[in-house]
Amino acid sequence: MSYHKEYDVIVVGAGHAGNEAAAAAANLGAKTLLVTMNMGVIGQMSCNPAMGGVAKGQIIREVDAMGGYSGIISDHSAIQFRMLNRSKGPAMWSPRTQNDRMVFAGAWREMLEQTENLDFWQDSVVGVIVEGERCVGVKTMIGGEIRAKSVVLTNGTFLNGLLHVGEKQFGGGRAGERASSGITEQMVDLGFESGRMKTGTPPRIDGRTLDYEKMELQPGDVDPSHFSFLKKRKDLSDQLPCHIAYTNEQVHEVLKSGFDRSPMFNGRIRGHGPRYCPSIEDKIDRFADKARHQLFVEPEGRNTIEIYVNGFSTSLPEEVQLKAMRLIPGFENAKMFRPGYAVEYDYFPPTQLSHSLETTSIKGLYFAGQINGTTGYEEAACQGLMAGINAARSTWNREPVVLGRSEAYIGVLIDDLVTKGTEEPYRMFTSRAEYRILLRQDNADERLTPFGHSIGLASDHRLKLLDDKLMSVAQLQKELSKTSVSPQSAKELLEEFGSSPLKQKVKAEQILTRPHIRLKNMLQGVEELQGIGVYSEDVVEQVEIRVKYEGYIAKEQAMADKMSKLEGLVIPSDLDFSKLASLSSEAKQKLSDKRPKTLGEASNISGVSASDISVLLIYLGR
């Protein structure tokens, strides 16, 4: 229609994937349009009011390091910060914020509205415009046709979404919002394979009706850190606590009484649910030997009494939900604001995408988020970031940006999706990354900010902050390597942490390699180190990790470098895998189906073993 100009990039959907895609494309200079069914719920936290967690926190720091917005939004809306897994090695440390749901969404909208090159349109997209083998725009319910050079679909759980509460079914993408129809049917007509997935959410509870004295207190960190490397977060001295509660056998018995009316068990839900975030009925069915399950009682914000009961996701009848919940210690008088529900929705197996997140059959069409079979805000956000970058770059005929598995968790996630696919909602874990010592949350800026700056996304200010940090890290590490510490100076510190005394002077760096010895304690308690200057907490942490884990980091980097050289080996496009006798039958089939272009792509195909890769190496002359 005449009032719509032609855009470089159109992004469909204003959830976590869509917002990052729109911000990235616009900040790169592409004329971008963000289309959403409801401008009032931009950046909505559809599920739990939290960001980050194990491996997910690493992803948000990577998004931030590249120049994305999720880390800034998370810091701005944080009501609690925790660094998870501090008792383990730094590869496992994972930042997590509890967030104010309303502030989070408001901050997203405000940042997007302040982003140049970004327009908005409230409407429902019912299809894409395809000419030849290229996507050139979208069709909307009231706006007609809007043309663009590329389109990013981030439809979340809205594609033919269906909500389940007991035996009741409602069309919708989430509570109170209608589903989106038309896109799946068109994609199938265009030759795409589609499937159904399921996710769920717990009841929301009136916090005034809970007895927190019967629960375990879960406070935030004493010295809360931050997500964004820009460190713009307001003071967090007034963190709100979360609490931990537990189900019991009486709760389980009541829940079981509703199984005959559960859409999970009576066949109404056909989609696959998340393995690692199952519903409470799925937990007590699969883990029948467990007498209790842990629940996290999380506030939804500073100015609301609404409580999110993390771990009690359910689609059982509402009366069963409430009856069971009131048997949980602390919940005896609980009042529900609304019951939990399951949502079933369409997705497209991501093996139909290239590593740029562009579909392989339709040029200029990109998928990001739950449409690709993932679960979680963080997984969606990083896909949106990369899809937005590549959609923008495609308008200028530039090569797509693809991160490797040794460069970022983002690279691991996208590679897993594109090469292996998924039949259940994909969730990121540290165990999925073979180079997780390299991919720590603390060094995401070092890994990705220079690259983000080189493509025009990360700002000059970000790069300057990184340069200053690395200069300080180098200086502090140099001081530790040249400063000698006497046995007397280190005596009290070593005794405090149960470490054997020094017999002679040693370099400070050598003391730091001992278990349980922290650099911040050394800087405070060792006389020879008290005159070397004041360093920020993140600099001290970075130096400590480098010194303590130098050998492990070097070993993993060598492995990554070696694999990087091999990954680039090109596999001839006409190679007949079926004629390589030493390949396993499964590898022959999978390699013939996937047609990997390089050895690296072949190694990441499910069913292709290390011995199969060795066979290919021999064939390729290596």
XYZ file of N, CA, C and O in Angstrom, residues 204-307:
416
model
N 0.086 -18.456 38.231
C 0.577 -17.242 38.870
C -0.182 -17.084 40.188
O -1.402 -17.245 40.230
N 0.546 -16.757 41.251
C 0.012 -16.797 42.611
C 0.031 -15.408 43.255
O 0.929 -14.596 42.993
N -0.945 -15.155 44.120
C -0.993 -13.935 44.920
C 0.033 -14.069 46.051
O -0.138 -14.880 46.970
N 1.099 -13.301 45.988
C 2.174 -13.406 46.965
C 1.758 -13.094 48.388
O 2.410 -13.530 49.341
N 0.660 -12.361 48.569
C 0.176 -12.026 49.914
C -0.354 -13.252 50.647
O -0.508 -13.220 51.870
N -0.643 -14.323 49.876
C -1.261 -15.506 50.481
C -0.254 -16.601 50.796
O -0.635 -17.703 51.178
N 1.043 -16.316 50.630
C 2.078 -17.319 50.861
C 2.752 -17.097 52.215
O 2.893 -15.966 52.681
N 3.188 -18.198 52.824
C 3.925 -18.146 54.093
C 5.393 -18.453 53.796
O 5.807 -19.610 53.723
N 6.187 -17.392 53.632
C 7.582 -17.558 53.227
C 8.447 -18.143 54.340
O 9.552 -18.629 54.070
N 7.956 -18.110 55.567
C 8.717 -18.672 56.676
C 8.878 -20.185 56.533
O 9.793 -20.773 57.113
N 8.015 -20.811 55.772
C 8.080 -22.253 55.567
C 8.932 -22.626 54.352
O 9.004 -23.799 53.979
N 9.553 -21.643 53.731
C 10.373 -21.887 52.543
C 11.823 -21.509 52.820
O 12.126 -20.818 53.786
N 12.717 -21.964 51.946
C 14.130 -21.610 52.033
C 14.371 -20.271 51.336
O 13.908 -20.057 50.218
N 15.089 -19.396 52.007
C 15.415 -18.097 51.425
C 16.507 -18.260 50.369
O 17.477 -18.991 50.564
N 16.345 -17.578 49.253
C 17.369 -17.594 48.196
C 17.694 -16.147 47.825
O 17.093 -15.564 46.924
N 18.654 -15.549 48.543
C 18.994 -14.146 48.273
C 19.902 -14.012 47.052
O 20.444 -14.996 46.534
N 20.086 -12.779 46.610
C 21.025 -12.515 45.529
C 22.451 -12.483 46.049
O 22.703 -12.628 47.251
N 23.419 -12.296 45.141
C 24.827 -12.219 45.527
C 25.065 -10.987 46.411
O 24.437 -9.936 46.230
N 25.996 -11.133 47.340
C 26.347 -10.022 48.225
C 26.918 -8.859 47.411
O 26.595 -7.693 47.649
N 27.772 -9.170 46.459
C 28.333 -8.155 45.561
C 27.845 -8.446 44.146
O 28.558 -9.077 43.345
N 26.635 -8.020 43.815
C 26.056 -8.389 42.513
C 26.845 -7.825 41.343
O 27.273 -6.661 41.361
N 27.043 -8.660 40.335
C 27.747 -8.247 39.120
C 26.720 -7.732 38.112
O 25.701 -7.173 38.505
N 26.944 -7.940 36.847
C 26.098 -7.367 35.803
C 26.186 -8.234 34.563
O 27.092 -9.067 34.418
N 25.246 -8.066 33.649
C 25.300 -8.755 32.361
C 26.104 -7.957 31.344
O 27.011 -8.462 30.712
N 25.736 -6.697 31.180
C 26.340 -5.910 30.118
C 27.747 -5.453 30.472
O 28.008 -5.014 31.593
N 28.631 -5.547 29.509
C 30.002 -5.070 29.688
C 30.055 -3.538 29.759
O 31.079 -2.968 30.113
N 28.937 -2.882 29.428
C 28.877 -1.426 29.546
C 28.706 -0.974 30.998
O 28.922 0.193 31.318
N 28.271 -1.891 31.865
C 28.131 -1.635 33.311
C 27.271 -0.406 33.605
O 27.611 0.418 34.448
N 26.135 -0.317 32.948
C 25.263 0.841 33.153
C 24.170 0.574 34.187
O 23.324 1.417 34.410
N 24.177 -0.614 34.773
C 23.094 -0.981 35.677
C 23.023 -0.070 36.903
O 24.036 0.335 37.461
N 21.788 0.203 37.313
C 21.587 0.978 38.529
C 22.018 0.149 39.739
O 22.261 -1.047 39.648
N 22.051 0.784 40.894
C 22.434 0.112 42.129
C 21.494 -1.051 42.434
O 20.284 -0.958 42.248
N 22.067 -2.170 42.887
C 21.247 -3.343 43.205
C 21.372 -3.703 44.687
O 21.321 -4.870 45.037
N 21.519 -2.710 45.526
C 21.671 -2.996 46.953
C 20.363 -3.458 47.585
O 20.358 -4.064 48.651
N 19.242 -3.180 46.906
C 17.935 -3.567 47.449
C 17.348 -4.744 46.667
O 16.216 -4.694 46.200
N 18.127 -5.808 46.513
C 17.668 -6.978 45.775
C 16.471 -7.634 46.469
O 16.396 -7.670 47.700
N 15.558 -8.166 45.662
C 14.434 -8.914 46.201
C 14.816 -10.389 46.293
O 15.444 -10.923 45.374
N 14.446 -11.063 47.360
C 14.796 -12.483 47.486
C 13.836 -13.383 46.719
O 12.673 -13.025 46.494
N 14.318 -14.520 46.309
C 13.471 -15.610 45.845
C 13.397 -16.631 46.983
O 14.086 -16.496 47.996
N 12.581 -17.642 46.832
C 12.466 -18.681 47.844
C 12.394 -20.046 47.169
O 12.071 -20.146 45.981
N 12.703 -21.073 47.940
C 12.628 -22.448 47.443
C 11.598 -23.211 48.260
O 11.603 -23.159 49.494
N 10.702 -23.893 47.564
C 9.705 -24.750 48.200
C 9.806 -26.141 47.573
O 10.516 -26.330 46.577
N 9.095 -27.095 48.162
C 9.165 -28.471 47.670
C 7.776 -29.099 47.617
O 6.937 -28.874 48.508
N 7.553 -29.887 46.573
C 6.348 -30.701 46.532
C 6.538 -31.865 47.497
O 7.610 -32.057 48.082
N 5.507 -32.688 47.661
C 5.598 -33.882 48.502
C 4.686 -34.956 47.929
O 4.025 -34.743 46.895
N 4.641 -36.092 48.567
C 3.879 -37.217 48.024
C 2.382 -36.920 47.985
O 1.666 -37.390 47.089
N 1.873 -36.120 48.941
C 0.454 -35.756 48.921
C 0.144 -34.888 47.695
O -0.893 -35.065 47.040
N 1.047 -33.969 47.397
C 0.895 -33.136 46.200
C 0.843 -34.013 44.954
O -0.017 -33.839 44.075
N 1.737 -34.989 44.904
C 1.820 -35.860 43.730
C 0.547 -36.678 43.560
O 0.082 -36.892 42.421
N -0.024 -37.137 44.657
C -1.239 -37.946 44.569
C -2.402 -37.128 44.012
O -3.188 -37.623 43.205
N -2.512 -35.890 44.443
C -3.575 -35.029 43.922
C -3.363 -34.758 42.434
O -4.320 -34.800 41.641
N -2.137 -34.493 42.054
C -1.844 -34.257 40.638
C -2.190 -35.482 39.793
O -2.769 -35.364 38.705
N -1.855 -36.664 40.296
C -2.152 -37.901 39.568
C -3.649 -38.094 39.365
O -4.080 -38.679 38.367
N -4.454 -37.588 40.312
C -5.907 -37.746 40.196
C -6.469 -37.032 38.977
O -7.592 -37.320 38.541
N -5.704 -36.096 38.441
C -6.174 -35.376 37.262
C -5.578 -35.858 35.961
O -5.849 -35.271 34.902
N -4.766 -36.909 36.012
C -4.086 -37.377 34.809
C -5.055 -37.788 33.699
O -4.754 -37.634 32.514
N -6.220 -38.318 34.090
C -7.163 -38.762 33.059
C -7.747 -37.573 32.290
O -8.289 -37.743 31.197
N -7.614 -36.367 32.840
C -8.089 -35.161 32.150
C -6.924 -34.287 31.678
O -7.125 -33.138 31.283
N -5.716 -34.839 31.754
C -4.535 -34.086 31.343
C -4.310 -34.219 29.842
O -4.232 -35.329 29.323
N -4.173 -33.105 29.116
C -3.881 -33.202 27.678
C -2.523 -33.839 27.406
O -2.271 -34.293 26.294
N -1.659 -33.863 28.443
C -0.361 -34.527 28.288
C -0.518 -36.032 28.126
O 0.274 -36.681 27.449
N -1.547 -36.591 28.767
C -1.667 -38.053 28.812
C -2.868 -38.598 28.049
O -2.945 -39.803 27.818
N -3.822 -37.748 27.675
C -4.984 -38.279 26.957
C -4.900 -38.093 25.446
O -5.874 -38.309 24.725
N -3.726 -37.649 24.970
C -3.506 -37.581 23.528
C -3.874 -36.269 22.874
O -3.693 -36.113 21.661
N -4.376 -35.302 23.645
C -4.758 -34.027 23.036
C -3.536 -33.243 22.547
O -3.588 -32.538 21.543
N -2.418 -33.336 23.297
C -1.187 -32.657 22.889
C -0.335 -33.622 22.065
O 0.043 -34.688 22.539
N -0.045 -33.226 20.840
C 0.773 -34.067 19.959
C 2.217 -33.577 19.889
O 3.114 -34.310 19.507
N 2.448 -32.317 20.231
C 3.788 -31.747 20.121
C 4.726 -32.249 21.198
O 4.303 -32.647 22.286
N 6.029 -32.219 20.894
C 7.053 -32.632 21.858
C 7.329 -31.498 22.841
O 7.516 -30.345 22.458
N 7.375 -31.831 24.134
C 7.666 -30.854 25.160
C 9.145 -30.795 25.478
O 9.923 -31.658 25.053
N 9.572 -29.785 26.243
C 10.990 -29.636 26.585
C 11.452 -30.701 27.578
O 10.881 -30.841 28.653
N 12.487 -31.428 27.212
C 13.021 -32.495 28.059
C 13.561 -31.945 29.375
O 13.418 -32.568 30.425
N 14.199 -30.770 29.316
C 14.908 -30.272 30.487
C 14.113 -29.227 31.275
O 14.629 -28.631 32.199
N 12.863 -29.018 30.895
C 11.985 -28.129 31.657
C 10.576 -28.722 31.601
O 9.651 -28.095 31.091
N 10.419 -29.942 32.101
C 9.146 -30.645 31.946
C 8.061 -30.096 32.867
O 8.346 -29.402 33.849
N 6.823 -30.423 32.537
C 5.713 -30.046 33.405
C 5.783 -30.854 34.693
O 6.441 -31.893 34.770
N 5.070 -30.388 35.718
C 5.096 -31.093 36.995
C 4.470 -32.480 36.858
O 4.930 -33.446 37.482
N 3.442 -32.618 36.013
C 2.849 -33.948 35.836
C 3.810 -34.886 35.107
O 3.853 -36.085 35.384
N 4.588 -34.328 34.187
C 5.590 -35.135 33.496
C 6.680 -35.578 34.464
O 7.161 -36.714 34.411
N 7.072 -34.694 35.393
C 8.103 -35.038 36.379
C 7.665 -36.202 37.259
O 8.418 -37.157 37.477
N 6.437 -36.128 37.799
C 6.032 -37.172 38.738
C 5.705 -38.472 38.015
O 5.695 -39.541 38.626
N 5.463 -38.389 36.700
C 5.253 -39.610 35.927
C 6.586 -40.255 35.563
O 6.767 -41.468 35.723
N 7.544 -39.445 35.103
C 8.842 -39.968 34.668
C 9.758 -40.313 35.832
O 10.594 -41.206 35.731
N 9.622 -39.572 36.925
C 10.483 -39.787 38.091
C 9.634 -40.211 39.283
O 9.592 -39.536 40.319
N 8.946 -41.332 39.107
C 8.004 -41.814 40.126
C 8.688 -42.139 41.445
O 8.038 -42.193 42.496
N 10.013 -42.360 41.418
C 10.736 -42.702 42.649
C 11.065 -41.470 43.491
O 11.501 -41.597 44.639
N 10.867 -40.274 42.952
C 11.190 -39.049 43.675
C 10.033 -38.648 44.589
O 8.897 -38.479 44.135
N 10.337 -38.474 45.877
C 9.294 -38.115 46.843
C 8.960 -36.628 46.793
O 7.910 -36.208 47.285
N 9.853 -35.812 46.218
C 9.585 -34.380 46.139
C 10.331 -33.765 44.959
O 11.302 -34.339 44.452
N 9.862 -32.605 44.551
C 10.520 -31.845 43.495
C 10.680 -30.395 43.953
O 9.814 -29.845 44.637
N 11.787 -29.790 43.554
C 12.110 -28.434 43.982
C 11.340 -27.403 43.152
O 11.191 -27.549 41.935
N 10.871 -26.366 43.821
C 10.183 -25.261 43.171
C 10.870 -23.955 43.552
O 11.307 -23.785 44.693
N 10.970 -23.033 42.605
C 11.541 -21.715 42.877
C 10.414 -20.692 42.863
O 9.688 -20.566 41.868
N 10.268 -19.997 43.964
C 9.179 -19.034 44.140
C 9.740 -17.650 43.821
O 10.504 -17.081 44.603
N 9.349 -17.108 42.666
C 10.019 -15.936 42.117
C 9.071 -14.740 42.004
O 7.981 -14.851 41.417
N 9.471 -13.588 42.536
C 8.650 -12.376 42.375
C 8.662 -11.898 40.930
O 9.672 -12.006 40.233
N 7.528 -11.354 40.478
C 7.406 -10.870 39.095
C 7.890 -9.428 38.947
O 8.014 -8.935 37.839
N 8.132 -8.741 40.078
C 8.588 -7.362 39.989
C 8.539 -6.678 41.346
O 8.098 -7.256 42.341
N 9.004 -5.437 41.366
C 9.056 -4.690 42.623
C 7.676 -4.178 43.050
O 7.398 -4.045 44.231
N 6.847 -3.853 42.080
C 5.582 -3.200 42.393
C 4.387 -4.089 42.078
O 3.334 -3.605 41.653
N 4.557 -5.377 42.263
C 3.455 -6.312 42.057
C 3.533 -7.408 43.112
O 4.620 -7.715 43.626
N 2.382 -7.996 43.417
C 2.334 -9.098 44.375
C 2.309 -10.436 43.662
O 2.254 -11.487 44.294
N 2.387 -10.408 42.323
C 2.290 -11.637 41.531
C 3.559 -12.473 41.665
O 4.674 -11.941 41.612
N 3.376 -13.777 41.833
C 4.485 -14.710 42.030
C 4.473 -15.779 40.947
O 3.421 -16.326 40.590
